[in-house]
PDB file of C-alpha atoms in Angstrom:
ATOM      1  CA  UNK F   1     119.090 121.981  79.301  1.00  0.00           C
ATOM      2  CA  UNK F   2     122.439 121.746  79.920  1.00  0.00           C
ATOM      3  CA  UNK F   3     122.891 123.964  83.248  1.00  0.00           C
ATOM      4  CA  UNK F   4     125.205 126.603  83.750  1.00  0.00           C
ATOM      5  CA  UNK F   5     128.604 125.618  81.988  1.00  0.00           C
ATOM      6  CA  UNK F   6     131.740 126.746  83.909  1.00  0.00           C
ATOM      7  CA  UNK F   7     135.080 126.539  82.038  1.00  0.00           C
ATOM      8  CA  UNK F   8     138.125 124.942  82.935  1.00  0.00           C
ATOM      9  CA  UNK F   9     136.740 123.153  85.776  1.00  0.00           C
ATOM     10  CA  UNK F  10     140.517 123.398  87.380  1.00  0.00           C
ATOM     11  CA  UNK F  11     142.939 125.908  86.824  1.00  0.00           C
ATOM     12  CA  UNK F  12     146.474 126.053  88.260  1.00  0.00           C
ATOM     13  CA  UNK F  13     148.413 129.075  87.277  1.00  0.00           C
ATOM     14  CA  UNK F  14     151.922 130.431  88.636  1.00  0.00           C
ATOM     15  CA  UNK F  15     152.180 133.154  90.929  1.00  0.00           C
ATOM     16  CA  UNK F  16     151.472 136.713  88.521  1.00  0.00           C
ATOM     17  CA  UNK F  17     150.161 135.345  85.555  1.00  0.00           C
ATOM     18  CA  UNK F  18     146.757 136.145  84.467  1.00  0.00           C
ATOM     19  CA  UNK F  19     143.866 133.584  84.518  1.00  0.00           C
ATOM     20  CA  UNK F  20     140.444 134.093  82.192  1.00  0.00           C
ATOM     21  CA  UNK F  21     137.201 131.898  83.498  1.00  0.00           C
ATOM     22  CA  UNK F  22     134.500 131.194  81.244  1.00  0.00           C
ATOM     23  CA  UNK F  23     130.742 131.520  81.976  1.00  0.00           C
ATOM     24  CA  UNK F  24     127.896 130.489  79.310  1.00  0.00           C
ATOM     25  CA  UNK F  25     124.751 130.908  81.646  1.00  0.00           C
ATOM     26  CA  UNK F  26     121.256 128.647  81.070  1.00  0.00           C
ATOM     27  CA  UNK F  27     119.747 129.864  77.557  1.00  0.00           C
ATOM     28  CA  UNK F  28     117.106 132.776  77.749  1.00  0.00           C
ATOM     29  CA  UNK F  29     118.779 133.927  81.420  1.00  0.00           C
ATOM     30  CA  UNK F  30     119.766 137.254  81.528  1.00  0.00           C
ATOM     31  CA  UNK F  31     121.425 137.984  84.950  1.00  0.00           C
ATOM     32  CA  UNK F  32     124.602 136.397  85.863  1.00  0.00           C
ATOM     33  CA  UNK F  33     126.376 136.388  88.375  1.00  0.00           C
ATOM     34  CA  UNK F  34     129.866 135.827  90.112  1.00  0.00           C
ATOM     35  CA  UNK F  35     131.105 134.449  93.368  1.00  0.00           C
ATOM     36  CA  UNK F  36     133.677 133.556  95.307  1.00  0.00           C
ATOM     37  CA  UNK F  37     134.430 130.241  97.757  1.00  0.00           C
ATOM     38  CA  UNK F  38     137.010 129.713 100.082  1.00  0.00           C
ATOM     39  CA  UNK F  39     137.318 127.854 103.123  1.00  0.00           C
ATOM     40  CA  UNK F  40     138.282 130.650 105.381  1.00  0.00           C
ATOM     41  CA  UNK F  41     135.625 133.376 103.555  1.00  0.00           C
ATOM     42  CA  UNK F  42     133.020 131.130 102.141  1.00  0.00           C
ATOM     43  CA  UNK F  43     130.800 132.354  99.989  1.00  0.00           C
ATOM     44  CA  UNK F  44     131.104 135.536  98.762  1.00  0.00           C
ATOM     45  CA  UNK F  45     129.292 137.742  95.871  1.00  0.00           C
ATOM     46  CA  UNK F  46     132.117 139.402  93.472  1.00  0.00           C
ATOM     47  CA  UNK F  47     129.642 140.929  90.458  1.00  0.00           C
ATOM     48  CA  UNK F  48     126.756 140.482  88.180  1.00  0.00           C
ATOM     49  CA  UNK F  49     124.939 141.781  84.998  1.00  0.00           C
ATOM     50  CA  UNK F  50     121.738 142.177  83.795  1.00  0.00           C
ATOM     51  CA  UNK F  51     121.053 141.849  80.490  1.00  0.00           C
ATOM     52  CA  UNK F  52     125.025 142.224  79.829  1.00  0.00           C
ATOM     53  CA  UNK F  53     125.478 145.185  81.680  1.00  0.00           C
ATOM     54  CA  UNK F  54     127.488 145.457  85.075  1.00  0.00           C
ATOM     55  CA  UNK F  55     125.530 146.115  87.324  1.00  0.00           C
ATOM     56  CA  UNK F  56     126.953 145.982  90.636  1.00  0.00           C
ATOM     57  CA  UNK F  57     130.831 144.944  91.214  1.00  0.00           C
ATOM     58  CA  UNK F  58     130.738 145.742  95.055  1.00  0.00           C
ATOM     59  CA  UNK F  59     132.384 142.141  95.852  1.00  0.00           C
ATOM     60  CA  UNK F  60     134.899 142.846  93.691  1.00  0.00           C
ATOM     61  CA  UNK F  61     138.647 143.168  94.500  1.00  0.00           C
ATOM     62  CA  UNK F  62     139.692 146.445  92.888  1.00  0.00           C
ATOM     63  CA  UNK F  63     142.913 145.408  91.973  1.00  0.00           C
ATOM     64  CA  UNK F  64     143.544 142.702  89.250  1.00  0.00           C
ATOM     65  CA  UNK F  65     140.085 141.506  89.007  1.00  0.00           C
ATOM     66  CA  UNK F  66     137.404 142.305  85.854  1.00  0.00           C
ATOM     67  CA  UNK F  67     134.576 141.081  84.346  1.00  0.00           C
ATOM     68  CA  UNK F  68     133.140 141.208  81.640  1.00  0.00           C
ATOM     69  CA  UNK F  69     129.751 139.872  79.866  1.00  0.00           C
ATOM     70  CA  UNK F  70     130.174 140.563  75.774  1.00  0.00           C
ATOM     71  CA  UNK F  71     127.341 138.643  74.521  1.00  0.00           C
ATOM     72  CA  UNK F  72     124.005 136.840  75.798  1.00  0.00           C
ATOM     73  CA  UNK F  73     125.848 133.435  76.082  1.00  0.00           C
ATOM     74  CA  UNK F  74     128.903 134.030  77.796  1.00  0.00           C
ATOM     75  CA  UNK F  75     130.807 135.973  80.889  1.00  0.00           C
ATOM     76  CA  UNK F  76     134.620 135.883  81.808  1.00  0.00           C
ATOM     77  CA  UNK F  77     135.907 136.860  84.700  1.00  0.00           C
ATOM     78  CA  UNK F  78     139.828 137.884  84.399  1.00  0.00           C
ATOM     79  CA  UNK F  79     142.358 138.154  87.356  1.00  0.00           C
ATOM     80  CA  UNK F  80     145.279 139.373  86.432  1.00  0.00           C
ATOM     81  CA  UNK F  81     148.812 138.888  87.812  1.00  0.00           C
ATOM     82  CA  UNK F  82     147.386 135.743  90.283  1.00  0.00           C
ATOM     83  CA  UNK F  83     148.156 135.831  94.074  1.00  0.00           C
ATOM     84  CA  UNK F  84     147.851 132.446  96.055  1.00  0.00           C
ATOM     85  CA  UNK F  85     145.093 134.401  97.941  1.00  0.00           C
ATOM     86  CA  UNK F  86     143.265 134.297  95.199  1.00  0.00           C
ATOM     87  CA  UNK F  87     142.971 130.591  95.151  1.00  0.00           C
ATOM     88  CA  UNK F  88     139.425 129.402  95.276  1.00  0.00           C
ATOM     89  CA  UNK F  89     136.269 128.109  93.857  1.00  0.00           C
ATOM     90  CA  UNK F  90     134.822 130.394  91.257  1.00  0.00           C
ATOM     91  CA  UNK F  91     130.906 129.800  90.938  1.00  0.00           C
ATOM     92  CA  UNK F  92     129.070 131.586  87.958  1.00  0.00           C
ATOM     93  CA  UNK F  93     124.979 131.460  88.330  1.00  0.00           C
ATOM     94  CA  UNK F  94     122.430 132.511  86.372  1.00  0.00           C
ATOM     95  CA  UNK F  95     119.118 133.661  86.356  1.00  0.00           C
ATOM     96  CA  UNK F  96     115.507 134.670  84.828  1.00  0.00           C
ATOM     97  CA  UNK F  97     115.248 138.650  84.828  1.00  0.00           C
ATOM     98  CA  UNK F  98     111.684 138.169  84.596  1.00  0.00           C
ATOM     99  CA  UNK F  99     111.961 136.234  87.978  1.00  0.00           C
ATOM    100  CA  UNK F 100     112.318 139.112  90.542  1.00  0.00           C
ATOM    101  CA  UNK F 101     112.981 136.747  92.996  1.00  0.00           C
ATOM    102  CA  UNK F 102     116.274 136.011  90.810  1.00  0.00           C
ATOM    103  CA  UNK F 103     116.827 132.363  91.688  1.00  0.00           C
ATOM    104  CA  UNK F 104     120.105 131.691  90.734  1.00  0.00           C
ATOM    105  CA  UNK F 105     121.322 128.051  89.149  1.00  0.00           C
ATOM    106  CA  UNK F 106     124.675 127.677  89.652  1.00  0.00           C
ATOM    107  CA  UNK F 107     127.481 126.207  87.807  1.00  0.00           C
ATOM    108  CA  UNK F 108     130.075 123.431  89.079  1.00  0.00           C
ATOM    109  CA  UNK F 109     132.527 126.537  89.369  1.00  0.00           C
ATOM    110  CA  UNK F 110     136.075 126.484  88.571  1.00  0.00           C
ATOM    111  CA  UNK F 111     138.962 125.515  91.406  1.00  0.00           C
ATOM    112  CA  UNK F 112     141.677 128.111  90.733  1.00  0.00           C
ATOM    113  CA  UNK F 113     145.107 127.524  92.421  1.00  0.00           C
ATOM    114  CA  UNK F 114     147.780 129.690  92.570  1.00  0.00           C
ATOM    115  CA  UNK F 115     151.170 128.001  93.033  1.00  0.00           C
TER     116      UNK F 115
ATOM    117  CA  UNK V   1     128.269 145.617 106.585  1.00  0.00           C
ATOM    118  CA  UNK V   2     125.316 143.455 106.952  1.00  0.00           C
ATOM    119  CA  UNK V   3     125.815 140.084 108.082  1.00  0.00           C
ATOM    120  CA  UNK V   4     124.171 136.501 107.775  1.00  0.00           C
ATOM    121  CA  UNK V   5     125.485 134.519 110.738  1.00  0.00           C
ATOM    122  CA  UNK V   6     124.701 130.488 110.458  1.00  0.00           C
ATOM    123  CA  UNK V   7     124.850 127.717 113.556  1.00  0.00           C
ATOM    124  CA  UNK V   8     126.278 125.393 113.779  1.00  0.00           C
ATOM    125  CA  UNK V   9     129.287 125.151 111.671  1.00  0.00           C
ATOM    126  CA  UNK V  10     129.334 121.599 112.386  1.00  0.00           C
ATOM    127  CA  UNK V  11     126.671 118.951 113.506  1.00  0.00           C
ATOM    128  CA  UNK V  12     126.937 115.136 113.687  1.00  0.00           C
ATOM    129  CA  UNK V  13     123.273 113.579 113.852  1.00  0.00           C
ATOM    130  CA  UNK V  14     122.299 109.485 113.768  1.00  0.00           C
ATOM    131  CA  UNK V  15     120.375 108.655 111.292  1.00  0.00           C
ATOM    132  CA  UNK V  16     116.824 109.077 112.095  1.00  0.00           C
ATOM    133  CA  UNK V  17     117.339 111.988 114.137  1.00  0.00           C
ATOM    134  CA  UNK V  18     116.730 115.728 113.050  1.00  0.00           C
ATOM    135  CA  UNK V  19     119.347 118.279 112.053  1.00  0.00           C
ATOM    136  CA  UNK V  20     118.541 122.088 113.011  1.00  0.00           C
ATOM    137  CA  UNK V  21     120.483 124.815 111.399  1.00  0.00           C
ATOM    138  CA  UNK V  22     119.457 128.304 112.022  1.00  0.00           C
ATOM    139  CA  UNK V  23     120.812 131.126 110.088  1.00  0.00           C
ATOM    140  CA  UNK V  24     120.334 135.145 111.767  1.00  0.00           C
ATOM    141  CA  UNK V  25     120.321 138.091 109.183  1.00  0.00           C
ATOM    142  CA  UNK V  26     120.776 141.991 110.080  1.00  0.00           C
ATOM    143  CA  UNK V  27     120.011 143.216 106.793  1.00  0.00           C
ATOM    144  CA  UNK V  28     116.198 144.455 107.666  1.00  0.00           C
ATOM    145  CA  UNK V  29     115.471 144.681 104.175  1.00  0.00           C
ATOM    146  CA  UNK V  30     115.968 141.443 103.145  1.00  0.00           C
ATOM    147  CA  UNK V  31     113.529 139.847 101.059  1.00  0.00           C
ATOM    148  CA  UNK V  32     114.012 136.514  99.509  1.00  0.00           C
ATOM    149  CA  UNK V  33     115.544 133.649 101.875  1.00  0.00           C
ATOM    150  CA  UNK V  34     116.835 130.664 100.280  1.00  0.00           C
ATOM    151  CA  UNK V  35     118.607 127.547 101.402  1.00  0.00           C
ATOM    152  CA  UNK V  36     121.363 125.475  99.310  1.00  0.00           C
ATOM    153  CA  UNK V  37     122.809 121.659  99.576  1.00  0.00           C
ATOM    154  CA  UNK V  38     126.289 121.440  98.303  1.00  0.00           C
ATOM    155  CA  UNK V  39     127.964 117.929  98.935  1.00  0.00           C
ATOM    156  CA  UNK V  40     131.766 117.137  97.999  1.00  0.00           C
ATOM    157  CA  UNK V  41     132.771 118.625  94.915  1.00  0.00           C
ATOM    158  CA  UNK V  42     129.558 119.897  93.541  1.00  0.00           C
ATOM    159  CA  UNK V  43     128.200 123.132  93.158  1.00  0.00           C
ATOM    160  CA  UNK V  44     125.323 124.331  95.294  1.00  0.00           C
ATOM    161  CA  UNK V  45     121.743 122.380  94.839  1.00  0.00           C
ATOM    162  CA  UNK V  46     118.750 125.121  95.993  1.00  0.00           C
ATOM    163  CA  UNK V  47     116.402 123.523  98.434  1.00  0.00           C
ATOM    164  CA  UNK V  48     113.967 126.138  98.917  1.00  0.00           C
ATOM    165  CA  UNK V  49     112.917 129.568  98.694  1.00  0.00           C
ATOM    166  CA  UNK V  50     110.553 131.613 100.741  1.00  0.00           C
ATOM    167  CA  UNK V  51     109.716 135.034 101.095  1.00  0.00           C
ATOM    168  CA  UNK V  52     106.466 135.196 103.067  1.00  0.00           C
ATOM    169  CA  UNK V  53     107.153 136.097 106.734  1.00  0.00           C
ATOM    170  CA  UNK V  54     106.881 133.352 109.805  1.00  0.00           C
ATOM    171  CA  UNK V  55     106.348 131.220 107.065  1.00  0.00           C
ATOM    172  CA  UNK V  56     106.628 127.345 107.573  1.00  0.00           C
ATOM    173  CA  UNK V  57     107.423 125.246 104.274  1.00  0.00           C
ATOM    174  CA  UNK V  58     107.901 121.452 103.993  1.00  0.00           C
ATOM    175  CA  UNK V  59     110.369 119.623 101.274  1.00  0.00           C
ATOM    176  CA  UNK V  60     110.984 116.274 100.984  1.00  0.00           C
ATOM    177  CA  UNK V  61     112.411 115.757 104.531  1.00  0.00           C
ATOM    178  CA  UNK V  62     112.888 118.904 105.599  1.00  0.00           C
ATOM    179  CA  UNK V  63     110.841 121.840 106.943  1.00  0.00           C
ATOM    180  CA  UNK V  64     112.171 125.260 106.250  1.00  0.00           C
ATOM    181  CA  UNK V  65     110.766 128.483 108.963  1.00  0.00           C
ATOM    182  CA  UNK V  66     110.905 131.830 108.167  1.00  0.00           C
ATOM    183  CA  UNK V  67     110.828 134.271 111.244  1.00  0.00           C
ATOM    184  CA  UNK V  68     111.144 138.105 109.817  1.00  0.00           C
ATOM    185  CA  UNK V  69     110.400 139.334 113.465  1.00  0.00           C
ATOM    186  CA  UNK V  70     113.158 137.812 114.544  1.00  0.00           C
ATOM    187  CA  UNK V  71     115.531 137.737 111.372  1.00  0.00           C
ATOM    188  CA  UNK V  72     115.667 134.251 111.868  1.00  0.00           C
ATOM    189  CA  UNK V  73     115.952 131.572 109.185  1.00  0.00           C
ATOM    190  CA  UNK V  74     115.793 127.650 110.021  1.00  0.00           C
ATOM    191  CA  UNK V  75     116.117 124.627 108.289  1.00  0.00           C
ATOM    192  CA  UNK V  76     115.006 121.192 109.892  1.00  0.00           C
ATOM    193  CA  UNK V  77     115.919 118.073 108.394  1.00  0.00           C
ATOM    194  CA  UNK V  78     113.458 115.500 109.466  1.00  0.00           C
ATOM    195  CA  UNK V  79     114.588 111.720 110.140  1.00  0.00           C
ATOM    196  CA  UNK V  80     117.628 112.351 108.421  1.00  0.00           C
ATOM    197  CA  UNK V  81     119.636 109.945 106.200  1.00  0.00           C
ATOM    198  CA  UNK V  82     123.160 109.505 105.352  1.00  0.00           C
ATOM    199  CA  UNK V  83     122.539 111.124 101.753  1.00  0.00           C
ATOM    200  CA  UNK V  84     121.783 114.269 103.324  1.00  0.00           C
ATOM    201  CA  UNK V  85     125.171 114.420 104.787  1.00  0.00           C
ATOM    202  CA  UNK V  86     126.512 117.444 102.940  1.00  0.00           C
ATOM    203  CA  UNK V  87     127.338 121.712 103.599  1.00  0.00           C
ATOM    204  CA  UNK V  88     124.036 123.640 104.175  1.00  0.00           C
ATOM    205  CA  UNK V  89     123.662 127.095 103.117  1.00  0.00           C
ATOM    206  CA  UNK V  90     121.465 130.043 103.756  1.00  0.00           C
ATOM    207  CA  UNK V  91     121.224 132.899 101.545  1.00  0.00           C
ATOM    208  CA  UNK V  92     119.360 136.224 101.422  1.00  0.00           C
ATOM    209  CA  UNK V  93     118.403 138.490  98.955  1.00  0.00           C
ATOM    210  CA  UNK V  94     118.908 141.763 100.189  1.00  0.00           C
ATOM    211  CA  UNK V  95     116.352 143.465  98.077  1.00  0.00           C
ATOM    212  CA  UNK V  96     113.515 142.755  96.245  1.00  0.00           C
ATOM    213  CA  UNK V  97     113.824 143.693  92.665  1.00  0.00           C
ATOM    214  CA  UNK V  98     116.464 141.346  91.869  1.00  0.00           C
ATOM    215  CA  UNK V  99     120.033 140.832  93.495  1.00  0.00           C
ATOM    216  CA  UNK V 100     122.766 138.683  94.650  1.00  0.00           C
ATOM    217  CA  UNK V 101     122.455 136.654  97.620  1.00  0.00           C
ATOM    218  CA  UNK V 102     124.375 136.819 100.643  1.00  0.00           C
ATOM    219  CA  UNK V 103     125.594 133.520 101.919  1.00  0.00           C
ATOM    220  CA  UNK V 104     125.765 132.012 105.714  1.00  0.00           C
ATOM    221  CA  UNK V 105     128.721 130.259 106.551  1.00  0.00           C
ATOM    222  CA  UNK V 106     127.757 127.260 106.307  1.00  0.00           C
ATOM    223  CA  UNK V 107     127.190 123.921 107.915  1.00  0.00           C
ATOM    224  CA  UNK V 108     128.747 120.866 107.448  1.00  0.00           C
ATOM    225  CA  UNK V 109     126.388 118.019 108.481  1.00  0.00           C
ATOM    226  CA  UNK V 110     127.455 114.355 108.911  1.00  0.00           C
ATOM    227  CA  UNK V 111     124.592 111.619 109.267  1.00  0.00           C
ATOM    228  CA  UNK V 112     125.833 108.478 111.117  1.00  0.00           C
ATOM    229  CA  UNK V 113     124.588 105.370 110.322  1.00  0.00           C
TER     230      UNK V 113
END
């Protein structure tokens, strides 16, 4: 079992241009979910599906930021036109649906910076 | 909006010695309580979950109390070691069907030799 797979692990991207992250949760999980670190906010929860559908967003910004979850095997989350606010560990985690306690594994998480 | 508050943001403990970190939650219908290891560049490692209330659970070195009464959520690293010098985490689930967690802000522990 490989673990969640975040990809790239580093990103560095110029101020306004758009930046995908990749997401292929642990096989046979069917919640995933997104989050956020920074040093100043820590850890904060931007989205997650269920069984590929959105299910609640209300950590995301409402500006610039999507996600979406097309298949079983993978989720991207898209920010578009970067800020250097938006600089910061991305952390994808997944878990068992059946598991209502919904222990999440996460990924190593991608380091975006914005120049 | 609901809060989880964690203490201390910092601690510095000889090895040997315990490490307390206590985490307070407003949320009254939280429901699962977990807490996370995350040292230098790696993602976050899960140390334990609980969900019963004043419940007391041991790990390998550490002892993990759940006060719902209270809202209070501890961990206790017993005769700690320089390889548990990492960040700390609390999280709770605020629900209990199935949801995100809601982080604490963390602790960064250092273990002297």
């Amino acid at each position: 079992n490989a673990g969640v797979i975040q990809t790239p692990r580093h990103k560095v991207t110029g101020k306004g241009q758009e930046a995908t992250l990749w997401c292929e949760p642990i096989s046979g999980h069917s919640a995933v979910f997104w989050y956020r670190q920074t040093i100043v906010q820590g850890l904060e929860f931007l989205t997650y599906f269920r069984n590929q559908a959105p299910i609640d967003d209300s950590g995301m910004p409402k500006e610039r930021f999507s996600a979406q979850m097309p298949n079983q095997s993978h989720s991207t989350l898209k920010i578009q036109s970067t800020q250097p606010q938006d600089s910061a560990v991305y952390l994808c985690a997944s878990s068992l649906v059946r598991d209502i306690s919904y222990e999440q594994y996460f990924g190593p998480g991608t380091r975006l910076t914005v120049l | 909006g609901e809060q989880v508050e964690q203490r201390p943001p910092h601690l510095s403990v000889r090895e040997g010695d315990s490490a307390f970190i206590t985490c307070t939650y407003t949320d009254p219908n939280s429901y699962y309580f977990f807490w996370y290891k995350q040292e230098p560049g790696a993602s976050l490692q899960l140390l334990m979950k609980v969900f019963s209330s004043t419940e007391i659970n041991e790990g390998q070195g550490f002892t993990v109390l759940l006060n719902k009464k209270d809202k209070r959520l501890s961990l206790n690293l017993t005769a700690a070691h320089p390889g548990d010098s990492a960040a700390y985490f609390c999280a709770v689930s605020p629900s209990n069907s199935g949801t995100y967690q809601r982080f604490g802000t963390g602790t960064k522990l250092q273990v002297v030799p």
